[in-house]
Coordinates of C-alpha atoms in Angstrom, one line a residue:
M1 CA -15.8 -37.7 -12.7
K2 CA -14.1 -36.0 -9.6
L3 CA -12.8 -33.1 -11.7
G4 CA -16.2 -32.7 -13.3
R5 CA -17.9 -32.3 -9.9
V6 CA -15.3 -29.8 -8.8
V7 CA -16.0 -27.6 -11.9
V8 CA -19.8 -27.6 -11.1
M9 CA -19.1 -26.7 -7.5
V10 CA -16.9 -23.8 -8.5
T11 CA -19.5 -22.4 -10.9
L12 CA -22.3 -22.6 -8.3
S13 CA -20.0 -20.9 -5.7
A14 CA -19.2 -18.1 -8.1
V15 CA -22.9 -17.5 -8.7
A16 CA -23.6 -17.5 -5.0
A17 CA -20.8 -15.0 -4.3
T18 CA -22.0 -12.5 -6.8
S19 CA -25.8 -12.8 -6.2
V20 CA -26.2 -13.5 -2.5
F21 CA -23.2 -11.6 -0.9
A22 CA -22.5 -8.7 -3.3
A23 CA -24.3 -6.1 -1.2
G24 CA -22.2 -6.8 1.8
I25 CA -18.8 -7.2 0.1
P26 CA -16.2 -4.5 0.8
R27 CA -15.3 -3.0 -2.5
L28 CA -13.3 -0.3 -4.2
A29 CA -15.0 2.5 -6.0
K30 CA -14.1 5.9 -7.4
Q31 CA -15.9 8.6 -5.5
G32 CA -15.1 12.3 -5.6
G33 CA -12.1 11.8 -7.9
A34 CA -10.3 9.2 -5.7
V35 CA -10.6 5.5 -5.2
Q36 CA -12.2 4.7 -1.9
L37 CA -12.5 1.4 0.0
L38 CA -16.2 1.1 0.7
V39 CA -17.6 -0.9 3.6
D40 CA -21.4 -1.0 3.8
D41 CA -21.2 1.6 1.0
K42 CA -19.4 4.0 3.2
P43 CA -15.7 5.1 2.8
F44 CA -13.4 3.3 5.2
L45 CA -9.8 4.5 5.9
I46 CA -7.5 1.7 7.0
L47 CA -5.5 2.7 10.1
G48 CA -3.5 -0.4 10.1
G49 CA -0.7 -2.4 11.5
E50 CA 0.8 -5.6 10.1
L51 CA 1.6 -8.5 12.4
G52 CA 5.1 -10.1 12.4
N53 CA 5.3 -13.2 10.1
S54 CA 4.7 -15.8 12.8
T55 CA 2.3 -14.1 15.2
A56 CA -0.9 -15.3 13.5
S57 CA 0.2 -18.9 13.8
D58 CA -0.4 -18.9 17.5
L59 CA -3.9 -17.9 18.6
Q60 CA -2.9 -17.7 22.3
A61 CA 0.0 -15.3 21.5
L62 CA -2.3 -13.4 19.1
A63 CA -4.8 -12.8 21.9
A64 CA -2.3 -10.6 23.7
V65 CA -1.8 -8.3 20.6
W66 CA -5.2 -6.7 20.4
P67 CA -4.9 -4.4 23.4
K68 CA -1.7 -3.0 22.0
C69 CA -3.4 -2.4 18.7
A70 CA -6.2 -0.6 20.5
Q71 CA -3.7 1.6 22.3
L72 CA -2.2 2.6 18.9
G73 CA -5.6 3.6 17.5
L74 CA -5.7 0.8 14.8
N75 CA -8.9 -0.1 13.2
T76 CA -7.5 -2.8 11.0
V77 CA -4.9 -5.6 11.4
L78 CA -3.0 -7.1 8.5
A79 CA -2.4 -10.8 9.2
P80 CA -0.9 -13.7 7.3
V81 CA -2.7 -16.9 6.2
Y82 CA -0.1 -19.7 5.7
W83 CA -0.5 -22.2 2.9
E84 CA 1.5 -24.8 4.8
L85 CA -0.9 -24.6 7.8
L86 CA -4.1 -24.2 5.7
E87 CA -3.4 -27.3 3.6
P88 CA -1.0 -29.5 5.6
Q89 CA -2.0 -32.5 3.4
E90 CA -3.0 -32.2 -0.2
G91 CA -6.7 -31.5 -0.4
V92 CA -7.1 -31.5 3.4
Y93 CA -7.9 -28.0 4.7
D94 CA -7.6 -26.7 8.3
Y95 CA -9.4 -23.4 8.9
A96 CA -8.8 -23.3 12.6
L97 CA -6.3 -20.4 12.5
V98 CA -8.4 -18.4 10.1
D99 CA -11.5 -18.8 12.1
G100 CA -9.7 -18.0 15.3
L101 CA -8.2 -14.9 13.8
I102 CA -11.6 -13.6 12.6
A103 CA -13.3 -14.4 15.9
Q104 CA -10.6 -12.5 17.9
A105 CA -10.8 -9.6 15.5
R106 CA -14.5 -9.3 15.9
Q107 CA -14.3 -9.7 19.7
H108 CA -11.9 -6.8 19.9
G109 CA -13.6 -4.6 17.2
F110 CA -11.0 -4.8 14.4
R111 CA -11.2 -5.3 10.7
L112 CA -8.7 -7.6 8.9
V113 CA -6.6 -7.6 5.7
L114 CA -5.4 -11.1 5.1
L115 CA -2.0 -11.8 3.5
W116 CA -1.9 -15.0 1.5
F117 CA 1.6 -16.5 2.1
G118 CA 1.3 -19.0 -0.8
S119 CA 3.9 -19.8 -3.4
W120 CA 6.1 -16.9 -2.4
K121 CA 7.0 -14.9 0.6
N122 CA 9.8 -12.4 0.1
S123 CA 10.6 -14.3 -3.1
M124 CA 11.1 -17.6 -1.3
S125 CA 8.7 -20.5 -1.1
C126 CA 9.1 -21.1 2.6
Y127 CA 5.3 -21.2 3.3
A128 CA 4.5 -23.8 0.6
P129 CA 3.4 -27.1 2.3
L130 CA 6.0 -29.8 2.7
W131 CA 4.1 -32.0 0.3
V132 CA 4.9 -29.4 -2.4
K133 CA 8.4 -28.6 -1.4
A134 CA 9.5 -32.2 -1.0
N135 CA 8.3 -33.1 -4.5
P136 CA 10.3 -31.1 -7.0
D137 CA 9.6 -33.4 -9.8
R138 CA 5.9 -32.6 -9.6
F139 CA 6.4 -29.0 -8.4
P140 CA 9.5 -27.7 -10.1
R141 CA 11.9 -25.2 -8.6
A142 CA 13.4 -22.1 -10.2
R143 CA 17.1 -22.5 -11.0
D144 CA 20.0 -20.2 -10.9
R145 CA 22.6 -19.5 -13.6
S146 CA 24.5 -22.7 -12.8
G147 CA 21.4 -24.8 -12.9
R148 CA 21.2 -25.3 -9.2
P149 CA 17.6 -25.5 -7.8
L150 CA 16.5 -22.8 -5.5
E151 CA 14.1 -22.6 -2.5
I152 CA 11.7 -20.9 -5.0
L153 CA 8.8 -22.4 -6.9
S154 CA 9.1 -21.8 -10.6
P155 CA 6.4 -19.6 -12.0
F156 CA 6.7 -21.4 -15.3
H157 CA 5.0 -24.6 -14.3
E158 CA 1.2 -25.2 -14.2
A159 CA 1.4 -27.7 -11.4
N160 CA 2.7 -25.0 -9.0
R161 CA 0.2 -22.4 -10.1
E162 CA -2.8 -24.8 -10.0
A163 CA -1.9 -26.1 -6.5
D164 CA -1.7 -22.6 -5.1
A165 CA -4.9 -21.5 -6.9
R166 CA -6.8 -24.5 -5.4
A167 CA -5.7 -23.6 -1.9
F168 CA -6.5 -19.9 -2.4
R169 CA -9.9 -20.8 -3.9
S170 CA -10.6 -22.9 -0.8
L171 CA -9.6 -20.0 1.5
M172 CA -11.8 -17.5 -0.3
R173 CA -14.8 -20.0 -0.4
H174 CA -14.4 -20.4 3.4
L175 CA -14.3 -16.6 3.9
R176 CA -17.5 -16.2 1.9
K177 CA -19.2 -18.7 4.2
C178 CA -17.9 -17.4 7.5
D179 CA -17.6 -13.7 6.8
G180 CA -19.7 -12.9 3.7
G181 CA -21.9 -10.0 4.4
R182 CA -20.1 -9.1 7.7
G183 CA -17.1 -7.4 6.3
T184 CA -14.6 -8.4 9.0
V185 CA -12.1 -9.1 6.2
L186 CA -11.7 -6.1 4.0
M187 CA -9.1 -7.1 1.4
V188 CA -6.7 -9.9 0.6
Q189 CA -3.0 -9.6 -0.4
V190 CA -2.1 -12.3 -3.0
E191 CA 1.4 -13.7 -2.3
N192 CA 4.0 -11.5 -0.6
E193 CA 6.8 -9.6 -2.2
V194 CA 7.1 -11.8 -5.2
G195 CA 10.3 -11.7 -7.4
M196 CA 13.4 -13.6 -8.4
I197 CA 16.6 -13.7 -6.4
P198 CA 19.6 -13.9 -6.7
D199 CA 19.3 -13.6 -10.5
P200 CA 17.0 -11.6 -12.7
R201 CA 15.2 -14.7 -13.9
D202 CA 14.6 -18.4 -13.5
Y203 CA 17.2 -20.3 -15.6
G204 CA 15.2 -23.5 -15.8
E205 CA 14.7 -25.2 -19.1
K206 CA 11.1 -24.0 -19.6
A207 CA 11.9 -20.4 -18.7
T208 CA 14.9 -20.3 -21.0
E209 CA 12.7 -21.7 -23.9
L210 CA 10.1 -19.0 -23.3
L211 CA 12.6 -16.2 -23.2
A212 CA 13.8 -17.2 -26.6
G213 CA 10.3 -17.1 -28.0
E214 CA 7.8 -14.4 -28.9
V215 CA 6.6 -11.7 -26.6
P216 CA 3.0 -12.7 -25.8
A217 CA 0.5 -10.9 -27.9
A218 CA -1.6 -9.8 -24.9
L219 CA 1.4 -7.9 -23.5
M220 CA 2.2 -6.3 -26.9
Q221 CA -1.4 -5.2 -27.4
Y222 CA -1.4 -3.5 -24.0
L223 CA 1.8 -1.7 -24.6
V224 CA 0.8 -0.5 -28.0
S225 CA -2.6 0.8 -26.7
H226 CA -0.9 2.5 -23.6
R227 CA 2.3 3.7 -25.3
E228 CA 1.8 7.4 -24.5
S229 CA 1.4 6.7 -20.8
L230 CA 4.0 4.1 -20.1
R231 CA 6.6 4.5 -17.4
P232 CA 9.7 6.2 -18.8
E233 CA 12.0 3.2 -18.0
L234 CA 9.9 0.8 -20.1
A235 CA 9.3 3.3 -22.9
E236 CA 13.0 3.9 -23.2
L237 CA 13.8 0.2 -23.3
W238 CA 11.1 -0.4 -26.0
S239 CA 12.2 2.6 -28.0
K240 CA 15.5 1.0 -28.9
S241 CA 13.8 -1.4 -31.2
G242 CA 11.7 1.4 -32.8
F243 CA 8.7 0.3 -30.8
R244 CA 8.3 -3.0 -32.5
T245 CA 4.8 -4.4 -32.1
S246 CA 5.9 -8.1 -32.3
G247 CA 8.9 -10.3 -32.1
K248 CA 11.1 -12.2 -29.6
W249 CA 11.8 -10.7 -26.2
E250 CA 15.3 -9.6 -27.2
E251 CA 14.2 -8.3 -30.6
V252 CA 11.5 -6.1 -28.9
F253 CA 13.4 -4.9 -25.8
G254 CA 17.0 -5.8 -26.5
P255 CA 19.4 -8.3 -24.8
G256 CA 20.3 -8.0 -21.1
E257 CA 19.0 -8.2 -17.6
R258 CA 16.5 -5.5 -18.0
T259 CA 14.7 -7.5 -20.6
E260 CA 15.1 -10.6 -18.4
E261 CA 13.3 -8.7 -15.6
L262 CA 10.5 -7.7 -17.9
F263 CA 10.1 -11.3 -18.9
T264 CA 10.1 -12.4 -15.3
A265 CA 7.5 -9.8 -14.4
W266 CA 5.1 -11.0 -17.1
Y267 CA 5.1 -14.6 -16.1
L268 CA 5.0 -13.8 -12.3
C269 CA 2.0 -11.5 -12.8
R270 CA 0.2 -14.1 -15.0
Y271 CA 0.7 -16.7 -12.3
V272 CA -0.5 -14.4 -9.5
D273 CA -3.4 -13.3 -11.7
E274 CA -4.7 -16.8 -12.1
V275 CA -4.4 -17.5 -8.4
A276 CA -6.3 -14.3 -7.6
A277 CA -9.0 -15.0 -10.2
A278 CA -9.6 -18.4 -8.7
G279 CA -10.2 -16.8 -5.3
K280 CA -12.4 -14.0 -6.7
E281 CA -14.7 -16.6 -8.3
E282 CA -15.5 -17.7 -4.8
Y283 CA -15.6 -14.3 -3.0
P284 CA -14.6 -11.1 -4.9
L285 CA -13.0 -9.1 -2.2
P286 CA -10.5 -6.4 -3.3
M287 CA -7.1 -7.9 -3.9
F288 CA -3.6 -6.4 -4.2
V289 CA 0.0 -7.4 -4.6
N290 CA 2.8 -5.9 -2.5
A291 CA 6.4 -5.1 -3.6
A292 CA 9.8 -5.3 -2.0
L293 CA 11.2 -2.2 -3.6
N294 CA 14.1 -2.0 -5.9
R295 CA 17.0 -0.9 -3.8
P296 CA 18.6 2.1 -5.4
G297 CA 21.9 1.3 -7.2
H298 CA 21.2 -2.5 -7.1
R299 CA 20.7 -4.8 -10.1
P300 CA 17.7 -7.1 -10.7
G301 CA 18.1 -10.2 -8.6
E302 CA 19.9 -8.2 -5.9
Y303 CA 16.4 -7.1 -5.2
P304 CA 13.3 -9.3 -6.0
S305 CA 13.4 -9.0 -9.8
G306 CA 10.1 -8.9 -11.6
G307 CA 7.8 -7.9 -8.7
P308 CA 5.2 -5.1 -9.0
L309 CA 8.0 -2.4 -8.8
P310 CA 7.5 1.2 -10.1
H311 CA 9.3 0.6 -13.4
L312 CA 7.3 -2.6 -14.0
L313 CA 3.8 -1.4 -13.1
D314 CA 2.8 -1.3 -16.7
I315 CA 3.6 -5.0 -17.1
W316 CA 1.7 -6.0 -14.0
Q317 CA -1.3 -3.8 -14.9
A318 CA -1.3 -5.5 -18.3
G319 CA -1.1 -9.1 -17.0
A320 CA -2.8 -9.1 -13.6
Q321 CA -6.4 -8.0 -14.4
A322 CA -7.8 -9.8 -11.3
I323 CA -5.6 -7.6 -9.0
D324 CA -7.1 -4.3 -8.0
F325 CA -4.0 -2.4 -7.2
F326 CA -0.3 -2.7 -6.4
A327 CA 1.3 -1.6 -3.1
P328 CA 4.8 -0.6 -1.9
D329 CA 6.4 -1.9 1.2
I330 CA 8.4 1.3 2.1
Y331 CA 11.5 0.8 4.3
F332 CA 13.9 3.0 2.3
T333 CA 14.3 6.8 2.7
D334 CA 12.4 9.2 0.4
F335 CA 9.0 8.0 1.5
A336 CA 7.3 10.8 -0.6
N337 CA 9.0 9.7 -3.8
W338 CA 8.0 6.0 -3.4
C339 CA 4.4 7.0 -2.7
E340 CA 4.3 9.2 -5.8
Q341 CA 5.5 6.3 -8.0
Y342 CA 2.7 4.1 -6.9
T343 CA 0.0 6.4 -8.2
H344 CA 0.9 5.5 -11.8
A345 CA -2.1 5.0 -14.3
G346 CA -4.7 5.4 -11.6
N347 CA -3.2 2.9 -9.1
P348 CA -4.6 3.9 -5.6
L349 CA -2.0 4.1 -2.9
F350 CA -2.0 1.7 0.0
V351 CA 1.1 1.2 2.2
P352 CA 0.8 -2.3 3.7
E353 CA 4.3 -2.3 5.2
A354 CA 6.5 0.5 6.5
S355 CA 9.0 1.1 9.3
R356 CA 7.3 1.2 12.7
G357 CA 9.6 3.9 14.0
E358 CA 8.3 7.3 15.2
Q359 CA 8.4 8.7 11.6
A360 CA 5.5 6.3 10.7
A361 CA 3.1 8.8 12.3
V362 CA 3.8 11.6 9.8
Y363 CA 4.1 9.1 7.0
A364 CA 0.5 8.1 7.6
L365 CA -0.7 11.7 7.6
Y366 CA 1.3 12.5 4.4
A367 CA 0.1 9.5 2.5
V368 CA -3.6 10.2 3.2
G369 CA -3.2 14.0 2.7
Q370 CA -1.2 14.0 -0.5
H371 CA -2.3 10.8 -2.2
D372 CA -5.8 10.0 -0.8
A373 CA -4.3 6.7 0.4
L374 CA -6.6 3.8 1.2
G375 CA -4.6 3.3 4.4
F376 CA -1.2 2.8 6.1
S377 CA 0.3 0.0 8.1
P378 CA 3.6 -0.3 9.8
F379 CA 5.1 -3.8 10.0
A380 CA 5.4 -6.0 13.2
I381 CA 3.1 -3.7 15.0
E382 CA 3.1 -5.9 18.1
S383 CA 6.8 -5.3 18.5
I384 CA 6.2 -1.7 19.6
A385 CA 7.4 -1.8 23.2
D386 CA 5.3 1.1 24.6
P387 CA 2.2 1.6 22.4
G388 CA 0.8 4.2 24.7
S389 CA 3.6 6.7 24.0
H390 CA 4.2 5.9 20.3
P391 CA 3.3 8.9 18.1
L392 CA 1.5 6.6 15.6
G393 CA -1.4 6.6 18.1
E394 CA -1.6 10.4 17.9
A395 CA -1.6 10.4 14.1
Y396 CA -4.2 7.7 14.0
R397 CA -6.4 9.6 16.4
L398 CA -6.3 12.6 14.1
L399 CA -7.0 10.5 11.0
G400 CA -9.8 8.8 12.8
E401 CA -11.5 12.1 13.6
L402 CA -11.0 13.3 10.0
A403 CA -11.9 10.1 8.2
P404 CA -15.6 10.8 7.9
I405 CA -15.1 14.1 6.1
L406 CA -12.0 13.2 4.0
P407 CA -14.1 12.0 1.0
D408 CA -15.6 15.5 0.8
Y409 CA -12.1 17.0 0.3
V410 CA -10.4 15.2 -2.6
G411 CA -8.2 16.9 -5.2
R412 CA -5.3 19.3 -5.2
D413 CA -7.6 22.3 -4.6
K414 CA -9.0 20.7 -1.5
R415 CA -6.4 18.5 0.1
A416 CA -2.6 18.2 0.4
G417 CA 0.1 16.4 2.4
V418 CA 3.5 17.7 3.5
L419 CA 6.6 15.8 4.6
L420 CA 9.7 17.7 5.6
G421 CA 13.1 16.8 7.0
Q422 CA 16.8 17.5 6.9
E423 CA 16.9 17.7 3.1
K424 CA 13.6 19.4 2.5
Q425 CA 12.9 22.0 5.1
K426 CA 10.1 23.9 3.3
A427 CA 7.2 23.1 0.9
V428 CA 4.8 25.4 -1.0
V429 CA 1.2 24.4 -1.4
N430 CA -1.1 26.3 -3.7
F431 CA -4.8 26.7 -2.8
D432 CA -5.8 29.3 -5.4
P433 CA -5.5 32.2 -4.6
Y434 CA -3.7 31.4 -1.4
V435 CA -0.1 30.2 -1.2
L436 CA 0.7 28.2 1.9
T437 CA 4.4 27.9 2.8
V438 CA 4.9 25.0 5.2
A439 CA 8.2 24.9 7.1
H440 CA 9.9 22.5 9.4
D441 CA 9.4 23.6 13.1
F442 CA 13.2 23.8 13.5
T443 CA 13.3 26.8 11.1
F444 CA 11.7 28.7 14.0
K445 CA 14.4 30.2 16.1
W446 CA 12.5 29.6 19.3
A447 CA 11.7 26.0 18.6
R448 CA 13.0 23.5 21.2
R449 CA 15.3 20.9 19.7
P450 CA 16.3 17.7 21.6
E451 CA 20.0 17.8 22.2
N452 CA 20.6 14.2 21.1
L453 CA 19.3 14.8 17.5
T454 CA 22.1 14.6 14.9
S455 CA 19.7 15.6 12.0
W456 CA 16.3 17.2 11.6
P457 CA 13.7 14.5 12.1
E458 CA 10.9 14.0 9.6
V459 CA 7.7 16.0 10.3
G460 CA 4.6 16.7 8.4
G461 CA 0.8 16.5 8.2
L462 CA -2.2 17.1 6.0
I463 CA -4.1 20.2 5.0
L464 CA -7.8 20.5 4.1
R465 CA -9.4 23.5 2.5
T466 CA -12.8 23.6 4.1
D467 CA -14.0 26.9 2.8
R468 CA -12.8 29.8 0.7
D469 CA -10.8 31.3 3.5
E470 CA -10.6 28.4 5.9
F471 CA -8.2 25.5 6.4
I472 CA -7.8 22.5 8.7
V473 CA -4.2 21.6 9.5
A474 CA -3.3 18.3 11.2
G475 CA 0.2 17.1 11.9
S476 CA 3.4 17.6 13.9
G477 CA 6.4 19.8 13.7
I478 CA 5.2 22.2 11.1
I479 CA 4.7 26.0 10.7
V480 CA 2.3 27.4 8.0
T481 CA 2.3 30.9 6.7
F482 CA -0.2 32.3 4.3
S483 CA 0.1 34.7 1.4
F484 CA -1.1 35.4 -2.2
A485 CA 0.8 34.9 -5.4
E486 CA 3.5 37.4 -6.3
G487 CA 2.2 40.6 -7.8
T488 CA -1.1 40.4 -5.9
R489 CA -1.9 43.6 -4.0
Q490 CA -3.9 41.7 -1.3
V491 CA -2.3 40.5 1.9
A492 CA -3.5 37.4 3.7
G493 CA -4.1 37.9 7.4
I494 CA -5.0 35.4 10.1
A495 CA -8.4 36.1 11.5
Q496 CA -8.3 33.3 14.1
I497 CA -6.7 30.0 14.8
D498 CA -8.6 27.4 17.0
E499 CA -7.2 24.2 18.3
G500 CA -9.8 21.5 18.5
S501 CA -11.1 18.2 17.3
F502 CA -13.8 16.7 15.0
V503 CA -16.8 15.1 16.6
R504 CA -19.5 13.6 14.3
C505 CA -18.0 15.5 11.3
R506 CA -18.1 18.9 13.1
F507 CA -15.1 20.9 14.3
V508 CA -15.3 21.5 18.0
P509 CA -12.9 24.3 19.1
R510 CA -11.1 24.3 22.4
R511 CA -8.3 26.9 22.5
R512 CA -8.0 30.2 20.6
L513 CA -4.4 30.5 19.5
N514 CA -4.1 34.2 18.5
G515 CA -1.3 35.2 20.8
D516 CA 2.2 33.7 21.3
E517 CA 1.1 30.4 19.8
S518 CA 0.4 32.1 16.4
H519 CA 3.5 34.3 16.8
Q520 CA 1.0 37.3 17.1
G521 CA -0.9 36.4 13.9
R522 CA 2.2 35.6 11.8
H523 CA 1.7 31.8 11.4
L524 CA 0.0 28.5 12.4
R525 CA 2.3 26.3 14.3
I526 CA 2.2 22.7 15.6
P527 CA 5.5 22.3 17.5
F528 CA 7.8 19.3 17.1
G529 CA 7.0 16.5 19.5
Q530 CA 3.3 17.4 19.5
F531 CA 0.4 16.3 17.3
G532 CA -2.5 18.7 16.8
L533 CA -5.4 19.7 14.7
Q534 CA -6.1 23.4 14.1
R535 CA -8.6 25.4 12.1
V536 CA -7.4 28.7 10.7
R537 CA -9.6 31.4 9.2
L538 CA -8.0 34.0 7.0
Y539 CA -9.0 37.5 5.9
R540 CA -7.7 39.8 3.2
Y541 CA -6.5 43.4 3.4
W542 CA -4.6 45.8 1.1

C-alpha cells in the first residue's frame, strides 16, 4: 500500500510540474542556430564560478562568499547538494542547506546551478549517506580485478540506483515547491565526474556476467542509425567486426580495455539517466553530466573510465536521453581542442569547471565567441585571494555588456573566438570577404613584456561582425589586421576605431583610437594586461 501511494504522488507531481510551472522553468532552446539557456524566455549567459566541495555545507561560511562573487562579476554560482546531508536517514530529508543556499543567492542577486553529489563524486561514493555506505550487502560496491570492494557504488545494482533516484526526486520536488516559477536555480548537474577507477570496469559478478552477454539492442540501434556521424574512435573500434549489428560485447567491439570502457559507459549512463528522469518528473530543469577528462597518454581506469568523455559521447547520447548535454571540466592544456570536442552531434558547450588562474578570463571569452557557450565557471571561485584584481572580473564585465546582443550574432559569419599562446601565435578568421589576422600582442615589437615570463601567456577574445564593414572586438593581448583574400584588388582600410562599451544593447564610444593606438591605421590592438572592447569600421580602396 505504501508503494502504491508513492506512485500516485509521483504522477500528480509530474502533472503539476508540467502544467503549473512550465512557463517559469528555465529551459534550453535552439535560437538563431545555437542552443540558448532561456530564463523568462530570454537568453541567459552564465558568468559562473563553482564553489569548493565543502563550502556549501556551512551556511555561515557561505555568507562570506557572495561579495567575492560580486567583485568577480559573476551572475551565477555553481554549488553542491550533498546526498549524505540531504538524506541523513533513509527516507528522512533535510532541506535546510538547500533552502539556505537559495535564500542567500536571492538576497545577493545570484542565480544557481546545483550539483548533485549523489552516488559518485570524482568516481568515488564519498557523498553517499552512511546508511548506504555501511550496508554493502544491500548496496553493493564495485570491485577491482582482485575482487576487492572499492569505495565506489556499483552501477550494476538496482538498489543503488533506486536509492539515489528517490533522493534526487525528493530534491527536485522540493525545488519545484520553493523555486518553481522564480528561476533562481537554472540547471542541475547529475552526479559529478562519474567513471571507474583504478580499472576500466567493475569486476563484480553481475558486471562480469553482463560483459559476457549481448550488447543491448537499444545501443546497437542507436549506433546503426548514427553510423555516419559517430566519433572516429568508436567507429574504428566497431569497424573491426565489420560493423556487426548484434552480438556479444567482444564480438561487436573486440576484446580489451577499450571495449570494457564502452561497456562501463553504457551502464553508467543508463544509471544516471534513470536518476535524472526521476528528478525531471518532479521538476524538468535542464540537466547535464560533467566529465573528468581522459588524461592524454593514460589508459582507462587511470582516468575515470566510462564517463561522458569525448570518445564516448555517442554512448552517452544513446543511453542518457534525460540528460540535456555533457560538459567538460577542463584543467589540461589545449583548452580550445577540448571545447571543440564537446560540440559533437549538437551538444552545446558549457564549462562547469576550469582552472581559476588568470588564463580563465580569456578562456571565457573564447568559449563564448567560438562555440556559443552556455557559460563558463572556474572551480573553487571563493579561493581567489584578490577578486578585485583578477582578470576574470574584466572578462565577465565585457561578456555582461555583450550578452544581450550575442544571440543576434550566431554563426561563423557573425561571431568567432580566438585563443593564442606560445604554440599558436596567430590565427586567421574569415568574415567574407574580409580576412582577419589575429596575432599575439607579443608579436608587436613595441609590446611590453613582463620580465618574469618564461613563455608567452595565453591571450584571446571574441569578434562580432555587426555590419558589412564593422566589427566589435573584445579581449586582451591581441592585435587584429584586416585584408581581403589573395588575388583581390581591393585593400581594407581602417576608417575608425573607437574604444567604448555597450549600454542597453547600444555601443557607446569613448576614445577614438586612430593614432598611435592603431599604429597609424595599421591594426586594432588591445595590449597584453588590459581588457578592452573596441569597434572598428573599415573602408575599401584600390
